[in-house]
Amino acid sequence: MQPIKVRSETAEDFRAIDVVNLSAFQGEAEAQLVSELRKSDGFVPDLSLVAELNGRIVGHVVLSRVKLKSASGESDILALGPMSVVPSQSHRGIGSELINAAIARARPLCYNAIVVAGYPGYYQRFGFRPASEWGLTSNLNIPEDALTAMELKEGALAGGGEVIYPDIFKMLF
Ligand SMILES: CC(C)(COP(=O)(O)OP(=O)(O)OC[C@H]1O[C@@H](n2cnc3c(N)ncnc32)[C@H](O)[C@@H]1OP(=O)(O)O)[C@@H](O)C(=O)NCCC(=O)NCCS
């Protein structure tokens, strides 16, 4: 397989990213959420990444800012998702490259942690752990074990708390 190139999205990629999301998910909700995220306060352009194979966009992941409310106050952390790989290229490590690149780019931006809602079986291999280990909950309508998290700074999640996703995520959860 040709090498995968992972880079930040540009405006020229929006249509191709829609196509990736529409092909990977059933329905339009994830593609719509990505469009809404771009207009939202929490959007971090450097953390909306595409995977290119032979010049074609075959995968996408976005990390955006969400609030963590804990006893010690409020802070910004990152939420990963949606993420998608076109079905014809899945199971070839492209999703893993996207996640590892996203984590590597998030670290120097000094956020404390990353959370993910959904698919715990997939994300744990990258170091995400059940959010319940830190007493973390969220405002999304998901089962407790569907929320996983990764500290980017050791001890950052020790105080637990509630992850407050913006309302636009409620089109999925
Ligand atoms: C999940 C997804 C992003 C993985 O991308 P990928 O490029 O296939 O991932 P990788 O090749 O790095 O890893 C593949 C492994 O992920 C795991 N995996 C894939 N989908 C999974 C899921 N829904 N739940 C749990 N594990 C999953 C499998 O263990 C798979 O291993 P295998 O190839 O030995 O079967 C891709 O399958 C996809 O777009 N799925 C539809 C959309 C989706 O569910 N997105 C994630 C939630 S936002």
GROMACS .gro file of C-alpha atoms and ligand atoms in nm, residues 24-25 82-85 89-96 119 121-123 125, ligand 1:
model
   67
   24ALA     CA    1  -1.850   0.528   0.663
   25PHE     CA    2  -2.166   0.600   0.863
   82PRO     CA    3  -1.647   1.178   1.464
   83MET     CA    4  -1.382   0.972   1.291
   84SER     CA    5  -1.420   0.772   0.975
   85VAL     CA    6  -1.237   0.572   0.712
   89GLN     CA    7  -0.983   0.117   0.283
   90SER     CA    8  -1.077   0.005   0.635
   91HIS     CA    9  -0.876  -0.252   0.837
   92ARG     CA   10  -0.548  -0.126   0.688
   93GLY     CA   11  -0.433   0.086   0.978
   94ILE     CA   12  -0.556   0.420   0.845
   95GLY     CA   13  -0.779   0.482   1.147
   96SER     CA   14  -0.485   0.406   1.375
  119TYR     CA   15  -1.672   0.241   2.053
  121GLY     CA   16  -1.332  -0.148   2.219
  122TYR     CA   17  -1.162   0.042   1.939
  123TYR     CA   18  -1.009   0.331   2.131
  125ARG     CA   19  -0.571   0.019   2.210
  174LIG     C1   20  -1.372   0.258   1.312
  174LIG     C2   21  -1.288   0.299   1.190
  174LIG     C3   22  -1.260   0.448   1.194
  174LIG     C4   23  -1.157   0.219   1.197
  174LIG     O1   24  -1.076   0.258   1.087
  174LIG     P1   25  -0.971   0.155   1.026
  174LIG     O2   26  -0.885   0.229   0.932
  174LIG     O3   27  -1.042   0.036   0.976
  174LIG     O4   28  -0.892   0.117   1.158
  174LIG     P2   29  -0.758   0.033   1.172
  174LIG     O5   30  -0.728  -0.036   1.043
  174LIG     O6   31  -0.654   0.122   1.228
  174LIG     O7   32  -0.799  -0.069   1.281
  174LIG     C5   33  -0.887  -0.174   1.246
  174LIG     C6   34  -0.929  -0.243   1.372
  174LIG     O8   35  -1.021  -0.160   1.440
  174LIG     C7   36  -1.116  -0.241   1.509
  174LIG     N1   37  -1.247  -0.189   1.479
  174LIG     C8   38  -1.293  -0.139   1.361
  174LIG     N2   39  -1.418  -0.094   1.378
  174LIG     C9   40  -1.451  -0.113   1.508
  174LIG    C10   41  -1.566  -0.087   1.587
  174LIG     N3   42  -1.676  -0.032   1.535
  174LIG     N4   43  -1.564  -0.120   1.718
  174LIG    C11   44  -1.453  -0.178   1.772
  174LIG     N5   45  -1.341  -0.205   1.702
  174LIG    C12   46  -1.341  -0.174   1.572
  174LIG    C13   47  -1.096  -0.383   1.468
  174LIG     O9   48  -1.029  -0.446   1.574
  174LIG    C14   49  -1.003  -0.371   1.350
  174LIG    O10   50  -0.912  -0.474   1.353
  174LIG     P3   51  -0.906  -0.577   1.229
  174LIG    O11   52  -0.866  -0.496   1.110
  174LIG    O12   53  -0.804  -0.675   1.274
  174LIG    O13   54  -1.046  -0.633   1.216
  174LIG    C15   55  -1.358   0.264   1.056
  174LIG    O14   56  -1.384   0.127   1.053
  174LIG    C16   57  -1.487   0.339   1.034
  174LIG    O15   58  -1.487   0.447   0.975
  174LIG     N6   59  -1.600   0.282   1.079
  174LIG    C17   60  -1.730   0.344   1.058
  174LIG    C18   61  -1.742   0.471   1.135
  174LIG    C19   62  -1.715   0.453   1.283
  174LIG    O16   63  -1.764   0.360   1.345
  174LIG     N7   64  -1.634   0.544   1.340
  174LIG    C20   65  -1.593   0.536   1.479
  174LIG    C21   66  -1.688   0.599   1.571
  174LIG     S1   67  -1.694   0.777   1.558
   0.00000   0.00000   0.00000
